[in-house]
Short mmCIF file of C-alpha atoms in Angstrom, two decimals:
data_model
loop_
_atom_site.label_atom_id
_atom_site.label_comp_id
_atom_site.label_asym_id
_atom_site.label_seq_id
_atom_site.Cartn_x
_atom_site.Cartn_y
_atom_site.Cartn_z
CA SER A 1 28.81 -52.69 -34.20
CA ASN A 2 25.99 -52.28 -31.71
CA SER A 3 26.16 -49.06 -29.68
CA CYS A 4 22.91 -49.48 -27.78
CA THR A 5 23.71 -48.74 -24.14
CA ARG A 6 21.68 -48.36 -20.95
CA SER A 7 22.30 -45.87 -18.17
CA SER A 8 23.50 -47.51 -14.98
CA GLY A 9 21.63 -47.83 -11.69
CA ASP A 10 18.27 -49.14 -12.84
CA SER A 11 17.03 -52.17 -10.87
CA ASN A 12 14.07 -52.93 -13.12
CA TRP A 13 13.74 -56.76 -12.96
CA SER A 14 12.28 -56.94 -16.45
CA TYR A 15 15.73 -56.36 -17.94
CA THR A 16 17.96 -59.22 -19.11
CA LEU A 17 20.34 -60.97 -16.71
CA ALA A 18 23.51 -59.22 -15.57
CA ALA A 19 26.92 -60.86 -15.81
CA SER A 20 28.58 -61.48 -12.42
CA ILE A 21 31.70 -62.81 -10.71
CA SER A 22 31.26 -64.35 -7.26
CA ALA A 23 33.70 -63.94 -4.37
CA SER A 24 35.14 -67.36 -5.23
CA GLY A 25 35.81 -66.24 -8.78
CA SER A 26 33.11 -68.16 -10.61
CA VAL A 27 31.43 -66.41 -13.57
CA GLY A 28 27.67 -66.47 -14.01
CA THR A 29 24.52 -64.40 -14.42
CA VAL A 30 22.22 -62.99 -11.78
CA LEU A 31 19.22 -60.76 -11.48
CA ASN A 32 20.54 -59.09 -8.35
CA VAL A 33 24.24 -58.37 -7.98
CA ASP A 34 24.16 -58.03 -4.19
CA GLY A 35 26.92 -60.23 -2.76
CA VAL A 36 28.67 -60.67 -6.08
CA TYR A 37 30.77 -58.45 -8.30
CA GLY A 38 28.71 -57.05 -11.20
CA VAL A 39 30.46 -56.95 -14.52
CA LEU A 40 30.17 -53.62 -16.37
CA PRO A 41 30.38 -53.57 -20.19
CA ALA A 42 33.44 -51.87 -21.64
CA LEU A 43 34.14 -50.30 -25.03
CA ASN A 44 37.46 -49.56 -26.59
CA LEU A 45 36.23 -46.30 -28.09
CA ASN A 46 37.90 -42.95 -28.66
CA PRO A 47 35.38 -40.53 -27.09
CA THR A 48 36.45 -37.75 -29.45
CA SER A 49 35.02 -39.77 -32.33
CA ILE A 50 31.51 -39.58 -30.86
CA ILE A 51 29.62 -36.87 -32.74
CA PHE A 52 26.37 -37.13 -30.80
CA ALA A 53 24.06 -39.57 -29.05
CA SER A 54 20.39 -40.19 -29.68
CA ASN A 55 17.67 -42.33 -28.19
CA ALA A 56 18.29 -45.96 -29.18
CA ILE A 57 14.67 -46.41 -30.32
CA ALA A 58 13.21 -43.82 -32.72
CA GLY A 59 15.90 -41.36 -31.74
CA LYS A 60 16.27 -40.14 -35.30
CA ASP A 61 13.48 -39.45 -37.78
CA SER A 62 13.18 -42.37 -40.15
CA GLU A 63 11.39 -40.40 -42.87
CA VAL A 64 13.07 -38.02 -45.31
CA ASN A 65 11.69 -34.50 -44.91
CA THR A 66 12.93 -31.16 -46.18
CA THR A 67 11.97 -29.58 -42.84
CA PRO A 68 13.87 -30.97 -39.82
CA ASN A 69 11.85 -31.88 -36.72
CA LYS A 70 12.52 -31.22 -33.08
CA PHE A 71 15.19 -33.51 -31.66
CA GLU A 72 13.93 -35.45 -28.67
CA PHE A 73 16.56 -36.80 -26.28
CA SER A 74 15.60 -38.64 -23.08
CA THR A 75 17.76 -38.30 -20.00
CA GLY A 76 17.80 -40.05 -16.65
CA ARG A 77 18.13 -43.60 -15.36
CA GLY A 78 17.21 -46.60 -17.47
CA ASN A 79 17.33 -44.95 -20.90
CA GLU A 80 18.99 -46.55 -23.89
CA TYR A 81 21.07 -44.63 -26.42
CA LYS A 82 22.87 -45.10 -29.72
CA LEU A 83 25.86 -43.21 -31.08
CA THR A 84 26.73 -41.41 -34.28
CA ILE A 85 30.47 -41.92 -34.82
CA TYR A 86 32.88 -39.93 -36.97
CA ASP A 87 33.93 -41.77 -40.16
CA GLU A 88 37.31 -40.64 -41.51
CA ASN A 89 36.43 -42.03 -44.93
CA ARG A 90 33.89 -39.23 -45.47
CA ARG A 91 36.34 -36.33 -45.52
CA ASN A 92 35.64 -35.46 -49.16
CA PHE A 93 32.11 -34.26 -48.42
CA SER A 94 31.38 -30.56 -48.95
CA ALA A 95 28.26 -28.41 -49.11
CA SER A 96 27.30 -24.79 -49.68
CA GLU A 97 24.20 -22.63 -50.03
CA ILE A 98 23.46 -21.68 -53.64
CA SER A 99 20.07 -19.95 -53.43
CA ARG A 100 17.32 -18.99 -51.04
CA THR A 101 13.61 -18.19 -51.23
CA ASN A 102 12.18 -16.99 -47.93
CA ASN A 103 13.22 -19.75 -45.47
CA GLU A 104 13.76 -22.40 -48.14
CA ILE A 105 17.42 -22.94 -48.93
CA THR A 106 18.89 -24.82 -51.87
CA ILE A 107 22.17 -26.49 -50.94
CA SER A 108 24.73 -27.92 -53.35
CA TYR A 109 26.80 -30.87 -52.08
CA SER A 110 29.55 -33.13 -53.42
CA GLY A 111 31.62 -36.11 -52.33
CA ALA A 112 28.82 -37.92 -50.49
CA LYS A 113 28.82 -41.68 -49.96
CA THR A 114 25.79 -43.43 -51.45
CA GLY A 115 23.88 -46.60 -50.64
CA ASP A 116 20.72 -47.93 -49.05
CA ASN A 117 21.32 -46.29 -45.66
CA GLU A 118 23.11 -43.16 -46.86
CA TYR A 119 21.61 -39.69 -46.38
CA ILE A 120 22.24 -35.98 -46.51
CA SER A 121 21.15 -34.92 -43.03
CA CYS A 122 21.15 -31.79 -40.97
CA LEU A 123 20.95 -30.75 -37.37
CA ILE A 124 20.40 -27.37 -35.81
CA PRO A 125 22.04 -26.92 -32.41
CA ASP A 126 21.35 -24.22 -29.89
CA LYS A 127 23.23 -21.16 -31.11
CA ASP A 128 24.60 -20.59 -27.60
CA ASP A 129 25.36 -24.26 -26.79
CA LYS A 130 26.14 -26.46 -29.79
CA SER A 131 26.04 -29.60 -27.65
CA ASN A 132 22.29 -29.06 -27.31
CA ILE A 133 20.65 -30.27 -30.53
CA LYS A 134 17.32 -28.59 -31.22
CA TYR A 135 16.37 -30.03 -34.63
CA TYR A 136 17.42 -33.03 -36.71
CA GLY A 137 16.30 -34.32 -40.09
CA LYS A 138 17.17 -36.49 -43.08
CA LEU A 139 16.94 -34.21 -46.10
CA LYS A 140 17.67 -36.67 -48.89
CA GLN A 141 18.30 -40.41 -49.30
CA LEU A 142 21.30 -41.28 -51.47
CA SER A 143 20.28 -44.65 -52.88
CA ASN A 144 21.87 -44.25 -56.31
CA SER A 145 25.55 -43.88 -57.12
CA SER A 146 24.69 -40.73 -59.10
CA ASP A 147 23.62 -39.09 -55.82
CA THR A 148 27.21 -38.57 -54.74
CA ASN A 149 26.88 -34.97 -56.04
CA GLY A 150 23.70 -32.95 -56.22
CA THR A 151 21.40 -30.49 -54.52
CA VAL A 152 19.07 -30.71 -51.57
CA ILE A 153 16.32 -28.48 -50.19
CA LEU A 154 16.26 -27.35 -46.57
CA LYS A 155 13.16 -25.61 -45.21
CA MET A 156 14.03 -23.92 -41.94
CA PRO A 157 11.54 -24.49 -39.11
CA GLU A 158 10.09 -21.14 -38.09
CA ASP A 159 8.23 -21.86 -34.83
CA GLU A 160 10.91 -20.77 -32.34
CA LEU A 161 13.80 -19.85 -34.63
CA SER A 162 12.39 -16.81 -36.46
CA GLY A 163 14.24 -13.53 -36.26
CA GLU A 164 17.65 -14.99 -35.34
CA THR A 165 20.71 -16.51 -36.99
CA TRP A 166 21.27 -20.22 -36.33
CA PRO A 167 24.10 -22.65 -37.10
CA VAL A 168 22.92 -25.39 -39.46
CA GLU A 169 25.13 -28.48 -39.74
CA ILE A 170 24.90 -30.35 -43.06
CA PHE A 171 26.50 -33.80 -43.20
CA ASN A 172 26.58 -37.13 -45.01
CA GLU A 173 25.64 -40.03 -42.72
CA GLN A 174 24.99 -43.73 -42.79
CA CYS A 175 21.94 -44.25 -40.63
CA ASN A 176 21.45 -47.91 -39.71
CA GLY A 177 18.30 -48.00 -37.63
CA ASP A 178 17.36 -48.49 -33.99
CA CYS A 179 20.14 -49.62 -31.63
CA GLU A 180 22.69 -49.59 -34.45
CA THR A 181 25.72 -47.34 -34.71
CA ASP A 182 25.51 -44.56 -37.31
CA TRP A 183 28.47 -43.09 -39.16
CA ALA A 184 28.94 -39.50 -40.29
CA GLY A 185 31.61 -37.30 -41.80
CA ASP A 186 32.55 -33.67 -41.31
CA PHE A 187 29.84 -31.16 -40.52
CA ILE A 188 29.51 -28.27 -42.97
CA GLU A 189 28.18 -25.33 -41.01
CA LEU A 190 25.86 -22.77 -42.59
CA ASN A 191 24.82 -19.71 -40.61
CA VAL A 192 21.20 -19.09 -41.51
CA PHE A 193 19.02 -16.16 -40.51
CA VAL A 194 15.46 -17.43 -40.17
CA LYS A 195 13.17 -14.80 -41.62
CA ILE A 196 9.99 -13.76 -39.86
CA THR A 197 6.64 -14.34 -41.56
CA PRO A 198 4.83 -11.00 -41.36
CA THR A 199 1.22 -10.55 -40.35
CA ILE A 200 -1.24 -8.75 -42.61
CA ASN A 201 -4.26 -6.65 -41.81
CA ALA A 202 -6.13 -7.47 -44.98
CA PRO A 203 -7.56 -4.74 -47.20
CA THR A 204 -11.35 -4.43 -47.39
CA ALA A 205 -13.65 -3.84 -50.36
CA LYS A 206 -15.24 -0.44 -50.81
CA THR A 207 -18.96 -0.01 -51.53
CA LEU A 208 -18.88 1.72 -54.89
CA GLU A 209 -21.31 3.12 -57.45
CA TYR A 210 -20.46 4.28 -60.93
CA THR A 211 -19.37 7.94 -61.16
CA GLY A 212 -17.71 8.01 -64.56
CA LYS A 213 -14.32 8.57 -62.94
CA PRO A 214 -11.65 6.15 -61.66
CA GLN A 215 -12.22 5.10 -58.04
CA GLU A 216 -10.01 3.25 -55.55
CA LEU A 217 -11.45 -0.24 -55.20
CA ILE A 218 -10.33 -1.08 -51.66
CA ASN A 219 -9.43 0.35 -48.29
CA ALA A 220 -5.69 -0.17 -47.86
CA GLY A 221 -4.37 -3.01 -45.72
CA SER A 222 -1.19 -3.01 -43.64
CA THR A 223 1.66 -5.32 -42.63
CA ASN A 224 4.20 -5.37 -39.81
CA GLY A 225 7.06 -6.32 -42.14
CA GLY A 226 7.97 -6.17 -45.80
CA THR A 227 5.92 -4.17 -48.30
CA LEU A 228 2.23 -4.73 -49.02
CA LYS A 229 1.50 -4.52 -52.74
CA TYR A 230 -1.62 -4.74 -54.92
CA SER A 231 -2.56 -5.70 -58.46
CA LEU A 232 -5.53 -6.45 -60.69
CA LYS A 233 -3.52 -9.38 -62.09
CA SER A 234 -2.63 -12.40 -60.01
CA ASP A 235 0.92 -12.82 -61.28
CA SER A 236 2.20 -9.39 -62.35
CA GLU A 237 2.06 -5.59 -62.12
CA TYR A 238 2.10 -5.37 -58.32
CA SER A 239 2.68 -1.95 -56.75
CA GLU A 240 2.00 -0.08 -53.52
CA SER A 241 -0.71 1.97 -55.26
CA ILE A 242 -4.35 1.11 -54.60
CA PRO A 243 -5.93 -0.27 -57.82
CA THR A 244 -8.61 1.88 -59.44
CA ALA A 245 -11.37 1.34 -61.99
CA ALA A 246 -14.09 3.47 -63.60
CA ASP A 247 -16.59 1.13 -65.28
CA THR A 248 -19.22 -0.90 -63.51
CA GLY A 249 -18.48 -4.57 -62.98
CA ASN A 250 -16.84 -7.11 -60.69
CA TYR A 251 -13.13 -6.80 -59.96
CA THR A 252 -10.59 -9.00 -58.18
CA VAL A 253 -7.86 -7.18 -56.29
CA TYR A 254 -4.80 -9.26 -55.41
CA TYR A 255 -2.48 -8.36 -52.55
CA LYS A 256 0.74 -9.83 -51.23
CA VAL A 257 3.77 -8.99 -49.12
CA GLU A 258 7.16 -8.65 -50.73
CA GLY A 259 9.66 -9.52 -48.03
CA ASP A 260 13.12 -8.17 -47.31
CA GLU A 261 16.22 -9.29 -45.44
CA ILE A 262 14.17 -9.72 -42.22
CA TYR A 263 10.71 -10.76 -43.39
CA THR A 264 9.51 -13.46 -45.77
CA ASP A 265 7.27 -12.99 -48.76
CA VAL A 266 3.59 -13.78 -48.25
CA ALA A 267 1.79 -15.36 -51.17
CA ALA A 268 -0.96 -13.43 -52.93
CA LYS A 269 -4.52 -13.48 -51.68
CA SER A 270 -7.52 -11.76 -53.27
CA ILE A 271 -10.61 -9.75 -52.50
CA SER A 272 -13.69 -9.20 -54.70
CA VAL A 273 -15.03 -5.70 -55.35
CA THR A 274 -18.05 -4.46 -57.33
CA ILE A 275 -18.73 -1.09 -58.90
CA ALA A 276 -22.52 -1.00 -59.08
CA LYS A 277 -24.55 0.75 -61.75
CA ALA A 278 -25.72 4.28 -60.95
CA ASN A 279 -29.29 5.55 -61.29
CA PRO A 280 -29.82 7.73 -64.38
CA GLU A 281 -31.21 11.26 -64.24
CA PHE A 282 -33.34 13.34 -66.56
CA GLU A 283 -31.97 16.48 -68.05
CA THR A 284 -35.56 17.30 -69.09
CA LYS A 285 -38.61 15.24 -68.15
CA PRO A 286 -41.33 14.55 -70.75
CA SER A 287 -44.47 16.72 -70.37
CA ALA A 288 -47.97 16.79 -71.86
CA LYS A 289 -48.52 19.07 -74.82
CA GLU A 290 -50.99 21.81 -73.99
CA ASN A 291 -53.94 23.16 -76.00
CA LEU A 292 -54.21 20.20 -78.33
CA VAL A 293 -57.43 20.47 -80.46
CA TYR A 294 -58.83 17.86 -82.79
CA ASN A 295 -57.79 18.64 -86.41
CA LYS A 296 -58.37 15.30 -88.16
CA SER A 297 -54.58 14.77 -88.21
CA GLU A 298 -52.25 12.66 -86.08
CA GLN A 299 -50.71 14.80 -83.33
CA GLN A 300 -47.77 14.27 -80.92
CA LEU A 301 -49.15 14.03 -77.41
CA ILE A 302 -46.10 15.06 -75.35
CA GLU A 303 -43.04 17.22 -75.30
CA ILE A 304 -40.18 14.73 -75.47
CA GLY A 305 -37.74 14.46 -72.56
CA LYS A 306 -34.00 14.06 -72.44
CA VAL A 307 -31.70 11.91 -70.32
CA LYS A 308 -28.33 13.22 -69.14
CA GLU A 309 -25.50 12.41 -71.49
CA ASN A 310 -24.47 8.74 -71.77
CA GLN A 311 -26.99 7.62 -69.15
CA GLY A 312 -29.44 5.83 -71.45
CA HIS A 313 -32.58 6.75 -73.40
CA ILE A 314 -36.32 7.28 -72.82
CA GLU A 315 -39.05 4.88 -73.92
CA TYR A 316 -42.78 5.67 -73.96
CA LYS A 317 -46.09 3.89 -74.18
CA LYS A 318 -49.67 5.02 -74.60
CA ASP A 319 -52.30 3.48 -72.37
CA ASP A 320 -51.90 -0.31 -72.57
CA GLY A 321 -49.52 -0.29 -75.50
CA ASP A 322 -45.92 -1.40 -75.62
CA TYR A 323 -42.87 0.69 -74.70
CA SER A 324 -40.76 2.07 -77.54
CA GLU A 325 -38.62 5.08 -78.34
CA ASN A 326 -41.41 6.40 -80.58
CA VAL A 327 -43.17 9.49 -79.26
CA PRO A 328 -46.90 8.70 -78.61
CA VAL A 329 -49.38 10.21 -81.09
CA ALA A 330 -53.17 10.26 -81.48
CA THR A 331 -55.83 11.58 -83.91
CA ASP A 332 -59.13 11.39 -82.09
CA ALA A 333 -60.19 13.74 -79.34
CA GLY A 334 -59.93 12.20 -75.92
CA THR A 335 -57.79 11.72 -72.84
CA TYR A 336 -54.67 9.56 -73.08
CA ASN A 337 -52.35 8.15 -70.40
CA ILE A 338 -48.70 8.35 -71.39
CA PHE A 339 -46.03 6.35 -69.49
CA TYR A 340 -42.27 6.78 -69.81
CA LYS A 341 -39.12 5.28 -68.38
CA ILE A 342 -35.37 5.45 -68.77
CA ILE A 343 -33.58 2.45 -70.27
CA GLY A 344 -30.06 2.48 -68.87
CA ASN A 345 -26.82 1.12 -70.30
CA GLU A 346 -23.71 -0.74 -69.13
CA ASN A 347 -23.15 1.83 -66.36
CA TYR A 348 -26.71 2.96 -65.49
CA ASN A 349 -29.79 1.16 -64.24
CA ASP A 350 -33.19 1.21 -65.87
CA SER A 351 -35.51 3.61 -64.08
CA LEU A 352 -39.32 3.62 -64.07
#
C-alpha cells in the first residue's frame, strides 16, 4: 500500500486537485476548498504498528553501507512522509554481537526474510529520547535465500557519539522505495559504547652518530588514551620501550596506540632514523724519521702511525704516488713529501 502523506494546511496551487463535497451534496474536485467541504484522506491503521516515519523521497539511504548515516527528517507544513510498519511475520528474527574491533562490530543474525528488497538495517536513536532517530543505515542486502542466517558488519559513526553508550537497533526490513510503505520486524537492541580515537603527539627522530654503544633512536611520543608502543618491525614485537641500535645505518621505527575499553587502537605509523658514521681518531700519528743518512740501501721514511681500535687503517703515499698501506721508503738522498690518511670502515668515515 502507498503510505505517502502530506501535512495539512499547505495552499500551494502546484499540488494536485483536492476532493470536495459542495453544500448541495455533489462530489467533485477543486483547487480551493473555500465554500465547499474538503474531503480529508482516511486510513484504517493501527497507530501502534507504526515503527517510524521518514521523508517520502530519499528518506532512507538507498545504498548499503556498513556505517550508518545521519537520519534527516523534515518537519513543518507541506512535507511528505512514508511509514515503516511492523510486520508480525518477522518475529523469528534475532541478532547478537559476536566480536568487536575498535568501533567495528560483527553481528550474527538469524531468521531474516530474504528477497530483492530485504535488508538487515540499523538505526541509532538518541539515548535520552528513542523517538528521535539520529542515524539510519542498510547494513546488508538479503537477495539470496541463503542470507536468512549470517553475519553483518556495523561500523559505529564516531563524529558525535564517541565516549558514550548508545542503543543500536538491528532489524530485518523490506524497504520498497520512495513513497512506498516499508515493513520491519522486532528491533534487537544492542547497547554499544563508542570508543574514542586517541590523539598522538608523534615521536621524533634523534640526530645520532656512531658511539659503539646502543642508543635510543627517537624522542618519545605521547597519547591522550591507550598505550603508545614502538617496534623495529612493522607487525610484531611492540613494547613501551624506546628502540635502540648501535651500528651505523638507516632504521625505521614503528609506533602505534594499543587501545583499551575507552580508546580505540591507532594503526602503526613510522619514522626514519639514521645513525651516522663517526670520524676516526689517531692513537699515534705518523711522523718523519729523523737523522736519515744515505747508505745505499732502501730506508723507511716515517715512523708508522696507529688508528684507534676498530676505527679503520692508515694509508700512505710518497709525492705523487698512489695511496697504499705500505710504508713509504727511499734509497737516494733527498727530500720527500709523505701523505697519509685514515680509511674508515662500516662505522667510521674516511679522514684526510
